[in-house]
Coordinates of C-alpha atoms and ligand atoms in Angstrom, one line a residue:
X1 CA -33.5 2.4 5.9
X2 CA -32.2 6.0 6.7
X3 CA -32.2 7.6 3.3
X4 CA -30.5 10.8 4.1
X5 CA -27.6 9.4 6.8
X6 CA -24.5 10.5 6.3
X7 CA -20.9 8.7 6.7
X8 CA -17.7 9.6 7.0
X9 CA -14.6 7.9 6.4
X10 CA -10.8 7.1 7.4
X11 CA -8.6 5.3 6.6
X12 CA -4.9 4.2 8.0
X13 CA -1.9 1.9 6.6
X14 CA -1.2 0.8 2.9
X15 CA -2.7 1.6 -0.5
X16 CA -4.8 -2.0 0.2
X17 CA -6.6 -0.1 3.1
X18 CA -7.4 2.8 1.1
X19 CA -8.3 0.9 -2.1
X20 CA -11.0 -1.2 0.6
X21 CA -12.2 2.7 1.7
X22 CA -13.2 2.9 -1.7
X23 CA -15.5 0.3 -1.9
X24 CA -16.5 0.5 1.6
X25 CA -18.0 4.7 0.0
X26 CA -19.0 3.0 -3.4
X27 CA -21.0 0.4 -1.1
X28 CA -22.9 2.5 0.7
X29 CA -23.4 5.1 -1.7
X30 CA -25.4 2.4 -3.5
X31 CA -27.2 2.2 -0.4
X32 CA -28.6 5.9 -0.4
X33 CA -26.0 6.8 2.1
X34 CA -24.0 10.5 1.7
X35 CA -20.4 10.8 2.5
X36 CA -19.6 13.7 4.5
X37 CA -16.3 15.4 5.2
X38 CA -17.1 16.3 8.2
X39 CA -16.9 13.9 11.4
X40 CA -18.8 16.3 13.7
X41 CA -22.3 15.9 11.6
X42 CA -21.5 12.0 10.4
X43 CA -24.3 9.3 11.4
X44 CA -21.5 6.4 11.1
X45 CA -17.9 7.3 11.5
X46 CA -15.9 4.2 9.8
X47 CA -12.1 4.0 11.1
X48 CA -10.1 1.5 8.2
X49 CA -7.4 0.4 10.4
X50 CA -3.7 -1.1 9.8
X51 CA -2.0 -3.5 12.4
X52 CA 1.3 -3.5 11.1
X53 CA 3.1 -1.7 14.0
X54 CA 2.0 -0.6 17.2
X55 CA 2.1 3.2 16.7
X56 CA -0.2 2.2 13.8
X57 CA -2.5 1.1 16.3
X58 CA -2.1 3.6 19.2
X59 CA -2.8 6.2 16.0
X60 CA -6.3 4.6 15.6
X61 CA -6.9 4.2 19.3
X62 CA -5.9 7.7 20.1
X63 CA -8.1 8.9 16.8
X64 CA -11.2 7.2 17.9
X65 CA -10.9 8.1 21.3
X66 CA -10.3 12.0 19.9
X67 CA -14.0 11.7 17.4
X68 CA -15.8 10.1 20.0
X69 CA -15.5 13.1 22.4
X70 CA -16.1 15.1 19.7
X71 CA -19.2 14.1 19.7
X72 CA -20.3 13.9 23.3
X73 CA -24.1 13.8 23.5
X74 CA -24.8 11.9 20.1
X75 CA -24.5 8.2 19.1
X76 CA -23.1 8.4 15.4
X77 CA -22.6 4.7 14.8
X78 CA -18.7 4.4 15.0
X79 CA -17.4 1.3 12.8
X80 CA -13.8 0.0 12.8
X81 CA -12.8 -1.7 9.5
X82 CA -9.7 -3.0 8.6
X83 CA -6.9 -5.2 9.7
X84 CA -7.0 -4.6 13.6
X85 CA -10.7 -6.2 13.4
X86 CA -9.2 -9.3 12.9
X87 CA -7.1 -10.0 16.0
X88 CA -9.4 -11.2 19.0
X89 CA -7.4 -8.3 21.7
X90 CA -8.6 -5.6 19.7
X91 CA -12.6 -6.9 20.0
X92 CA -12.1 -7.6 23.2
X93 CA -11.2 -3.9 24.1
X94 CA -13.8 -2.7 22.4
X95 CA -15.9 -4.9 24.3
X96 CA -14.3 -4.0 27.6
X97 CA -13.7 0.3 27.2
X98 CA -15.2 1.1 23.8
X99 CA -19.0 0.3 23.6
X100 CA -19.9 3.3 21.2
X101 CA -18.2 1.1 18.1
X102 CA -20.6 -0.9 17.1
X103 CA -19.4 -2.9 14.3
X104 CA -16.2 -4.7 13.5
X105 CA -15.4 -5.5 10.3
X106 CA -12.3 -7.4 8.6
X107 CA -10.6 -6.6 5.4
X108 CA -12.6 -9.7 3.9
X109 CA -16.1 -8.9 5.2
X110 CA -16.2 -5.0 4.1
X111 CA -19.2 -6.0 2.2
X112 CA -21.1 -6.2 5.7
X113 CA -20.5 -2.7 6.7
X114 CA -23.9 -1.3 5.0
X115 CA -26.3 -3.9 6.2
X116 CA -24.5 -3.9 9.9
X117 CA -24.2 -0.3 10.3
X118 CA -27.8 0.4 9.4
X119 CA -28.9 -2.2 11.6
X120 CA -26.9 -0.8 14.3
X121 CA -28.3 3.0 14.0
X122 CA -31.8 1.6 14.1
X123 CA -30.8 -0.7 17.0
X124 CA -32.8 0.0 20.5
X125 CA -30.6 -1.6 22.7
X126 CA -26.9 -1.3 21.7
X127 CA -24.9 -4.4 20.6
X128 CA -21.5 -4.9 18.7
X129 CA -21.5 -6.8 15.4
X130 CA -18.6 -8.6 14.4
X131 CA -18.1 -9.6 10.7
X132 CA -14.7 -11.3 11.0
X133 CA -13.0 -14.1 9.2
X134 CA -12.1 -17.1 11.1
X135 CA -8.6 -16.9 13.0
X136 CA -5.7 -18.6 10.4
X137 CA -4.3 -21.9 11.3
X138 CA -2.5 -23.1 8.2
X139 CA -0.5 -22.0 5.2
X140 CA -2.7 -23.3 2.7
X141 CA -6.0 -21.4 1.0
X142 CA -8.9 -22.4 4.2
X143 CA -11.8 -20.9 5.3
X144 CA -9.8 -18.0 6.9
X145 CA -9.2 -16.5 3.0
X146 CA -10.3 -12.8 3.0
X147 CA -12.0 -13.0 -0.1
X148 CA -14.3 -10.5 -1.5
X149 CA -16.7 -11.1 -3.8
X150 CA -16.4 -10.2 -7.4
X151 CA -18.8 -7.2 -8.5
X152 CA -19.2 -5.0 -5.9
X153 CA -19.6 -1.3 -6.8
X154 CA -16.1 0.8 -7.7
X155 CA -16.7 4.7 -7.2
X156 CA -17.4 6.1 -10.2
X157 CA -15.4 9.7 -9.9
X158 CA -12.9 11.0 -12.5
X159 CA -9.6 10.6 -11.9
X160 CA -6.4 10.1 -13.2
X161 CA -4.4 7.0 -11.4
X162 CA -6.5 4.1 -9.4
X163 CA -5.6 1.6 -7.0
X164 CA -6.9 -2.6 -8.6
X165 CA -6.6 -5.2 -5.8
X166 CA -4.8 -7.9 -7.9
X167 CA -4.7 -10.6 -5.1
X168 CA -5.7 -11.3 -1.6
X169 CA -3.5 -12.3 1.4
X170 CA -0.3 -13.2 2.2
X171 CA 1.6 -16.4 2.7
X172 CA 5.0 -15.7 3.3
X173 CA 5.1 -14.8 6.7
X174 CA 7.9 -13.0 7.5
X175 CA 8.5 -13.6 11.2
X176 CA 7.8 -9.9 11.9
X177 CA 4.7 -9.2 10.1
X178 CA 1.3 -9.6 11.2
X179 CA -0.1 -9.2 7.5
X180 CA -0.5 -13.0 7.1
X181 CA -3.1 -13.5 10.2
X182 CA -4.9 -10.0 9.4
X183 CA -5.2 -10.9 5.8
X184 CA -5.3 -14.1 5.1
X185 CA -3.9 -16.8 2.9
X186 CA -2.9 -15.6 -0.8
X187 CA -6.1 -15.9 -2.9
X188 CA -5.6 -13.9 -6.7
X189 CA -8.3 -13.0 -8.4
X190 CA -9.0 -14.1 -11.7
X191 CA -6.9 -12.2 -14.5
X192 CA -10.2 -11.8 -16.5
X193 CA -11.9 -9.8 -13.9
X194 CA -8.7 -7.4 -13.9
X195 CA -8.8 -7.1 -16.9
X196 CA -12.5 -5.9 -17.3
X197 CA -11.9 -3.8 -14.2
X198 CA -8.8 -2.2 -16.0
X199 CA -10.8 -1.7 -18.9
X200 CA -13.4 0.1 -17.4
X201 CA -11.4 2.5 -15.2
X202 CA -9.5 3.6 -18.6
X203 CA -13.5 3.6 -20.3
X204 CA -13.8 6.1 -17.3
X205 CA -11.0 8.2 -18.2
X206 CA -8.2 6.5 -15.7
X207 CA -4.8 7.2 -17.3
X208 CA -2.7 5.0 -14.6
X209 CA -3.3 1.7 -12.8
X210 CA -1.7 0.6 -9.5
X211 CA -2.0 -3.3 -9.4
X212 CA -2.0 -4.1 -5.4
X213 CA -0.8 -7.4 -3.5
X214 CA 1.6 -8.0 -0.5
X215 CA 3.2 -10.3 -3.0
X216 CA 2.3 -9.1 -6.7
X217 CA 5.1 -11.6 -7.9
X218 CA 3.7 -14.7 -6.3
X219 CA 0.6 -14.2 -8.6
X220 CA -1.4 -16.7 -10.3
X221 CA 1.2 -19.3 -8.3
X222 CA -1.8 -20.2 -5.8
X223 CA -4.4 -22.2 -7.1
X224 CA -7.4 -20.2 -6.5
X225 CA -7.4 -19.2 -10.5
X226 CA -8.1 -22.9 -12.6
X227 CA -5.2 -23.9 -13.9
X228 CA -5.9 -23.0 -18.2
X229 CA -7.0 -19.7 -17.3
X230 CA -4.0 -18.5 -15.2
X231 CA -1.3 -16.7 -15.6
X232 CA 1.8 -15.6 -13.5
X233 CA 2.4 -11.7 -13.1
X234 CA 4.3 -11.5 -15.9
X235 CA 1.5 -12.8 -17.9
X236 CA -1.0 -10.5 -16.1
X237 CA 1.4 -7.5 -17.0
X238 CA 1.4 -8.8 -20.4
X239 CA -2.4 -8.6 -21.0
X240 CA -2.7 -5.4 -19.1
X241 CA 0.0 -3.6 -21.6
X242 CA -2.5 -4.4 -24.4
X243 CA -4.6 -2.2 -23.0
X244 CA -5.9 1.0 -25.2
X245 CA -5.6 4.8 -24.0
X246 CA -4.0 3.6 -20.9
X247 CA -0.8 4.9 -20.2
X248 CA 0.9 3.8 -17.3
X249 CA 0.9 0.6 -15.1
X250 CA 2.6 0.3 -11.6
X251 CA 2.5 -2.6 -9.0
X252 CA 3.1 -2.5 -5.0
X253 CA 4.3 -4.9 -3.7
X254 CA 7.5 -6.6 -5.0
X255 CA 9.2 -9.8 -3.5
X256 CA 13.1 -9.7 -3.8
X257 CA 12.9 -13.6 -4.0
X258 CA 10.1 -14.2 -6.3
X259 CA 11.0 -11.1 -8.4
X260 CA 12.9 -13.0 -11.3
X261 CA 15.2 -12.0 -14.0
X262 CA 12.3 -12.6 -16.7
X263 CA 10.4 -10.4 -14.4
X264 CA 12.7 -7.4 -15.1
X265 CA 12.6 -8.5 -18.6
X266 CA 8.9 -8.3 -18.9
X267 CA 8.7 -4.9 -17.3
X268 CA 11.6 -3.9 -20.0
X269 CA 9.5 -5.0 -23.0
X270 CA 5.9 -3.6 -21.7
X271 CA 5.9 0.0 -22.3
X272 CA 3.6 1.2 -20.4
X273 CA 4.6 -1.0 -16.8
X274 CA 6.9 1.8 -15.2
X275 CA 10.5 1.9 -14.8
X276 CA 10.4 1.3 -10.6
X277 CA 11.5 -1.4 -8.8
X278 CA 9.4 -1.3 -5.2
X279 CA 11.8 -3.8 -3.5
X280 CA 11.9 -4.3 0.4
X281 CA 15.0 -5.5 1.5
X282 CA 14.5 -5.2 5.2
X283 CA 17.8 -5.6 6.2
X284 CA 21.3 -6.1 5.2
X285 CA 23.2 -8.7 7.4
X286 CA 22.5 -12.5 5.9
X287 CA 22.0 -13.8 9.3
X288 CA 18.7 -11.5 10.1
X289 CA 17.7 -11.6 6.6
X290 CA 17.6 -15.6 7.9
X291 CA 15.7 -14.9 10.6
X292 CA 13.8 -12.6 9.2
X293 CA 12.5 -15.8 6.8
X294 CA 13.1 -13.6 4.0
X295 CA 14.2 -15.9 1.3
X296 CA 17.4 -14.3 0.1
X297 CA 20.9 -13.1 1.0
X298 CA 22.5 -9.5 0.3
X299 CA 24.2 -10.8 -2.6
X300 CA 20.9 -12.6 -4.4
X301 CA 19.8 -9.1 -3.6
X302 CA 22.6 -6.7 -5.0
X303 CA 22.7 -8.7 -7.6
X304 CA 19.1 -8.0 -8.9
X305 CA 19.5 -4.7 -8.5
X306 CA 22.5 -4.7 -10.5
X307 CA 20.3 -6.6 -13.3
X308 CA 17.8 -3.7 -12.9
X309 CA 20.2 -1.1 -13.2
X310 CA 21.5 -3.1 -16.3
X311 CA 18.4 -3.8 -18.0
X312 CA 16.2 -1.1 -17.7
X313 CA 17.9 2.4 -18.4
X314 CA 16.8 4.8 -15.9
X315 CA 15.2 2.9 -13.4
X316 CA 14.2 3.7 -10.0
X317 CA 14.3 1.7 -7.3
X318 CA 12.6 2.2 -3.6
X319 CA 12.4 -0.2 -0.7
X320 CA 11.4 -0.9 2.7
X321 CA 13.7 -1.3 6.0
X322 CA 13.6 -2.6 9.3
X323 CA 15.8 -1.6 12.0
X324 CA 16.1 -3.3 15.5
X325 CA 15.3 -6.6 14.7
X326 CA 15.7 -9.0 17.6
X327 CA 19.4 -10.0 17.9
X328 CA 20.6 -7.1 15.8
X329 CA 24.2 -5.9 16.3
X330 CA 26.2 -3.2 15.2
X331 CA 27.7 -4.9 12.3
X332 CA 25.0 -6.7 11.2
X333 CA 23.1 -3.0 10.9
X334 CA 26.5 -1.6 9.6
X335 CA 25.4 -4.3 6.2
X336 CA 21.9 -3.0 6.3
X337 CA 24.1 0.7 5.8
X338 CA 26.1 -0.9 2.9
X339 CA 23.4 -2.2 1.3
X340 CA 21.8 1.1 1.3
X341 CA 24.8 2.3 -0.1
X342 CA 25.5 0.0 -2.6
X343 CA 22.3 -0.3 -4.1
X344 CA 21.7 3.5 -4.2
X345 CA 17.7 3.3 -3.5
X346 CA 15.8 6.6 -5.0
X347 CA 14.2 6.4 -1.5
X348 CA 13.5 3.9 1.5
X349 CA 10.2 3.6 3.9
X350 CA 12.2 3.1 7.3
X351 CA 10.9 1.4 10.5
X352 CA 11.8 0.6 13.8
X353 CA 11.1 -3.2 14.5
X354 CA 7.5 -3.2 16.3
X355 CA 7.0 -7.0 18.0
X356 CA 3.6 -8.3 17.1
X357 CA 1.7 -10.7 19.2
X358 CA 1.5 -13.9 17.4
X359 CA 4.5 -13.7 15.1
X360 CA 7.7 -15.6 15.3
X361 CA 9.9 -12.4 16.0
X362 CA 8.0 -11.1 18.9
X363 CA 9.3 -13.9 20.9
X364 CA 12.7 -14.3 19.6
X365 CA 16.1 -13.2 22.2
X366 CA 17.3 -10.6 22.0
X367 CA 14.8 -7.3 21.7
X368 CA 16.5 -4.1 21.7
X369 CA 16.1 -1.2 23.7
X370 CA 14.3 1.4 22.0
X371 CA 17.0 3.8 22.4
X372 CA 19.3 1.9 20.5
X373 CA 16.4 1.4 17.8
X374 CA 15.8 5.1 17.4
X375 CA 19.7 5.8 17.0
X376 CA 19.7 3.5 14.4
X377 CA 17.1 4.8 12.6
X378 CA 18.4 8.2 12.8
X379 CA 21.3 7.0 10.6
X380 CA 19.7 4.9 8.8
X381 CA 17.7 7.7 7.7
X382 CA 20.5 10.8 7.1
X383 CA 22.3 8.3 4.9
X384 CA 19.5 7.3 2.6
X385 CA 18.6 11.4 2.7
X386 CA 21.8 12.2 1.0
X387 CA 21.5 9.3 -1.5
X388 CA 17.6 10.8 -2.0
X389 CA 19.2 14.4 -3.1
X390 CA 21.8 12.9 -5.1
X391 CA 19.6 10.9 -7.6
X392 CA 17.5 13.6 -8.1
X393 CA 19.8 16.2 -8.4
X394 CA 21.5 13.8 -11.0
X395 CA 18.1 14.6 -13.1
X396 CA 18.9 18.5 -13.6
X397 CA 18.9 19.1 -16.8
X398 CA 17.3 16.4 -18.2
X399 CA 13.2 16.2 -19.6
X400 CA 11.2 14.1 -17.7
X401 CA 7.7 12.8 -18.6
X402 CA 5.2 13.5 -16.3
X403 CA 1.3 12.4 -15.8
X404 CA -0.3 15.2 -14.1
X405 CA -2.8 14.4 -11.3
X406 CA -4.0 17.9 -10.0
X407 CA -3.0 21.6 -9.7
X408 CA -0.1 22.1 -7.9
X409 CA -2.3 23.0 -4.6
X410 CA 0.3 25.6 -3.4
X411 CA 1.7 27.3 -6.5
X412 CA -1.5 28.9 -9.1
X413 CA -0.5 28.1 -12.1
X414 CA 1.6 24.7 -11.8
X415 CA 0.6 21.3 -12.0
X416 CA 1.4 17.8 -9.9
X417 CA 2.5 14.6 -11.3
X418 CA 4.5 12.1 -11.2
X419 CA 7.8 10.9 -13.5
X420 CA 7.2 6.9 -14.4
X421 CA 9.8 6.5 -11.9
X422 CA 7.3 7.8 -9.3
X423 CA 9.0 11.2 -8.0
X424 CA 6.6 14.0 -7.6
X425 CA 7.2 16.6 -10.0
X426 CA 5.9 20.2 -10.1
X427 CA 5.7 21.5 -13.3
X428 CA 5.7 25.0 -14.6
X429 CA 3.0 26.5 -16.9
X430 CA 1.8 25.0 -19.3
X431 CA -1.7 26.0 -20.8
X432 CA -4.9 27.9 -18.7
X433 CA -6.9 25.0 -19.6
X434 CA -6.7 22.0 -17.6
X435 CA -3.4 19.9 -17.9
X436 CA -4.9 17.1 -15.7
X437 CA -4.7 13.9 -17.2
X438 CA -2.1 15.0 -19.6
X439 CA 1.4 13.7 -20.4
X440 CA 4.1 16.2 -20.3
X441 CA 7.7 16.7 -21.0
X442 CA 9.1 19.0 -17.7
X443 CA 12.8 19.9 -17.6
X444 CA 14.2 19.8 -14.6
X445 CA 15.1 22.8 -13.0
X446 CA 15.4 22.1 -9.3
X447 CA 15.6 19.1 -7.1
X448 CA 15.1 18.6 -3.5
X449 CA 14.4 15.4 -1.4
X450 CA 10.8 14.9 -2.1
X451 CA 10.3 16.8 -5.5
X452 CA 11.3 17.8 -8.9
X453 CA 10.3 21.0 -10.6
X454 CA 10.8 22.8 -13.7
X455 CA 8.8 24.4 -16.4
X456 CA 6.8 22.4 -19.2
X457 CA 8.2 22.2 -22.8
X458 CA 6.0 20.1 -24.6
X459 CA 2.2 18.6 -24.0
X460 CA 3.2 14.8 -25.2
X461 CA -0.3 13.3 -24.6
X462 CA -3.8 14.9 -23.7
Ligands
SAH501 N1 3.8 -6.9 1.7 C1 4.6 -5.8 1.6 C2 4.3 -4.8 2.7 C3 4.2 -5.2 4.1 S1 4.0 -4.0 5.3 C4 6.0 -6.3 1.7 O1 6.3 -7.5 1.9 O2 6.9 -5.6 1.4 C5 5.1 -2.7 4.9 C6 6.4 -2.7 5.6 O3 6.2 -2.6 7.0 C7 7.2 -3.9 5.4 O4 7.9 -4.0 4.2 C8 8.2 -3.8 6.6 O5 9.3 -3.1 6.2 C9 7.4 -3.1 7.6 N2 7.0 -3.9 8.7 C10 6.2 -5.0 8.7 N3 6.1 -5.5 9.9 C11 6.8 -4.8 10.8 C12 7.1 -4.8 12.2 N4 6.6 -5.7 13.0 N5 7.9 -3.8 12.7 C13 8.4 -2.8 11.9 N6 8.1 -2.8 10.6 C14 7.4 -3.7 10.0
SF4_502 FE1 4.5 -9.2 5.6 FE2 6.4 -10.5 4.4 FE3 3.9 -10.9 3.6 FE4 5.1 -8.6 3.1 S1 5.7 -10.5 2.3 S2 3.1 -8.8 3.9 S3 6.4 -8.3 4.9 S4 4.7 -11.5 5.5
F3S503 FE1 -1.5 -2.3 7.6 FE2 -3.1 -4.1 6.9 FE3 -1.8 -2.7 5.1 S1 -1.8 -4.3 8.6 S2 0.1 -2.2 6.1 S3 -3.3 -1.9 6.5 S4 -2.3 -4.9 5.0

């Protein structure tokens, strides 16, 4: 045991990865360890990667590479967690060029990282330890399931909005995405435990719960949960809206095909589950969306939206996008442009198609030059820009309710939050005494891309 070692800690790719960080600080906090914001004076320096594209990986190559010769002339114990410790190239690297990491550690084996890393720093001859789950073969739950176990520790520091791991895995795969070999098959946890762990983060003063899965729609459909105890999302959301003194509930992320009309219902008669729809579409054209393995066509699509837009007064809706997927012409980008238009997203995550080793789409015909991919992109994103500005412009005028997370931490005085339909707001005065954690009503004043701002009129909830 080293009781005074230090750690510090990274962390790239989605709101999963970060929610693992958490657990990966809460765990070896329990073990007498101190975090440490700085990487210069850390004893083990943990890197929580993402595989999802390539510059996600050539970030965490290039970053490790960078804190490494930070430290010339000390051994901190470098660890690299995450998705990237589950394909065989990047172990073998390490093997090959990086011998100061000296643990890998999946997304399902985070639980290691305190016992290996202390081993490790006391280690007199170096030596790499590899807590990885086996490589996937099949579709179904096997002994490649990322798993953790239930009851390991959560940090317990205020706050106002925290990230609950809902369900494990993916199955889908999407012939693009390496999430279903890095992750696993689908495994959800068992709606009694999130429900306790809701329960205690509002018990801890939590105001706002994120439920996380690649697929939060396909949950409770696996088997993992026995069969008179489960319930589908909409159940889950149904429990969780019971839920005293918490006020909000949002979920990442949706699947156009399994997100149902009694879906949007649901999330119409729960009052606290937030008006946004999180909805990758990917692409427009019904011939990549096929290739793609998607599971729907651009109509099945624009016609849920339109059933949002309907049902739920208000609504936001975001999504993801591809461009450059193999085979890819003009027109069938010009659909992914009408889509974009037609369904008038609040705001889209935009990629350039990344082959993967390993996935369907990395071998297909047709890859595009990456000139063509970046114009593309460029459009993609000056259209969706102006749709952005619109929408929120559109809100000028009107009150919004906001949950405020922190002082605004460039203007004294203001506060940050968020409306329920997830745009950033910057609100205006307000009392000297702390406002975080509050709900308030902001008019909106002004309206750019990114935020909303105006000045508070009322406190609606403290
Ligand atoms: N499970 C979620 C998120 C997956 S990763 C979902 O299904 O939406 C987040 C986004 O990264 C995806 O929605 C997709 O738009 C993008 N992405 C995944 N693989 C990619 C690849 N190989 N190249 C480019 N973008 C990719
Ligand atoms: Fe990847 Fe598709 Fe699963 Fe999302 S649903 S993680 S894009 S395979
Ligand atoms: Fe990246 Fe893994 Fe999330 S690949 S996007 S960190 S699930």
């Amino acid at each position: 045991m080293h009781p005074r070692a230090s750690f510090y800690i990274e962390t790239f790719g989605c709101q999963m990865n970060e929610r693992d960080s958490e657990t990966i600080t809460a765990l070896l906090e329990k073990q007498g360890l101190e975090p440490t914001s700085d990487p210069k004076t850390a004893d083990i320096i943990i890197v929580n990667t993402c595989a999802v594209r390539e510059s996600a990986e050539a970030k965490v190559w290039s970053r490790l590479g960078q804190l490494h010769a930070s430290r010339q002339g000390d051994e901190p114990v470098f660890v690299l967690a995450g998705c990237m410790a589950q394909l065989p190239e990047t172990v073998e690297r390490i093997r090959k060029k990086l011998p100061y990491v000296k643990v890998v550690s999946g997304p399902g084996n985070i639980h290691k990282i305190p016992e290996l890393a202390l081993k490790a720093m006391s280690d007199a001859k170096p030596r790499l330890y590899t807590a990885v789950s086996p490589p996937r073969t099949g579709v179904s739950r096997d002994e490649s399931s990322q798993i953790l176990p239930e009851g390991l520790p959560r940090m317990n520091v205020p706050g106002v909005s925290a990230f609950v791991t809902i369900m494990y895995g993916c199955d889908n795969f999407c012939s693009y995405c390496i999430v279903p070999f890095v992750r696993g098959p689908q495994v959800s946890r068992h709606p009694g435990d999130i429900v306790r762990e809701v329960e205690d983060l509002v018990q801890w003063g939590y105001k706002e719960v994120a439920l996380l899965g690649q697929n939060v729609n396909a949950y409770g459909l696996d088997s993992s949960v026995p069969e008179p105890e489960r319930l589908d999302f909409a159940g889950l959301l149904r429990e969780l809206n019971k839920i005293d003194g918490l006020y909000r509930i949002r979920y990442f992320t949706s699947h156009p095909r399994d997100f149902t009309r009694e879906m949007v219902d649901t999330v119409a008669s729960c009052e606290k589950v937030c008006e946004h729809f999180h909805l990758p579409v990917q692409a427009g054209s019904d011939r990549i969306l096929k290739a793609m393995n998607r599971g729907y066509t651009k109509s099945q699509y624009l016609d849920l939206i339109g059933y949002i837009y309907e049902k739920v007064p208000g609504a936001s809706i975001t999504t993801d996008i591809i461009v450059g997927f193999p085979g890819e012409t003009e027109e069938d980008f010009e659909e992914t442009l009408d889509v974009v238009r037609k369904a008038r997203f609040d705001g889209a995550f935009t990629f350039i198609f990344s082959p993967r080793k390993g996935t369907a789409a990395a071998k297909m015909k047709g890859q595009l030059p990456r000139s063509e991919k970046s114009r593309r992109l460029q459009r993609l994103v000056e259209v969706q820009a102006g749709i952005t500005l619109e929408k929120n412009r559109a809100l000028i005028g009107s009150e919004v309710e906001v949950l405020v997370e922190e002082p605004d931490p460039s203007e004294p005085g203001a506060w940050k939050g968020r409306t329920r339909t997830n745009k950033v707001v910057v609100a205006e005065g307000g009392q000297e005494s702390s406002l975080v954690g509050s709900l308030v009503s902001v008019e909106v004043r002004e309206a750019g891309q990114w935020h909303l701002k105006g000045p508070i009129k009322q406190v609606l909830a403290r």
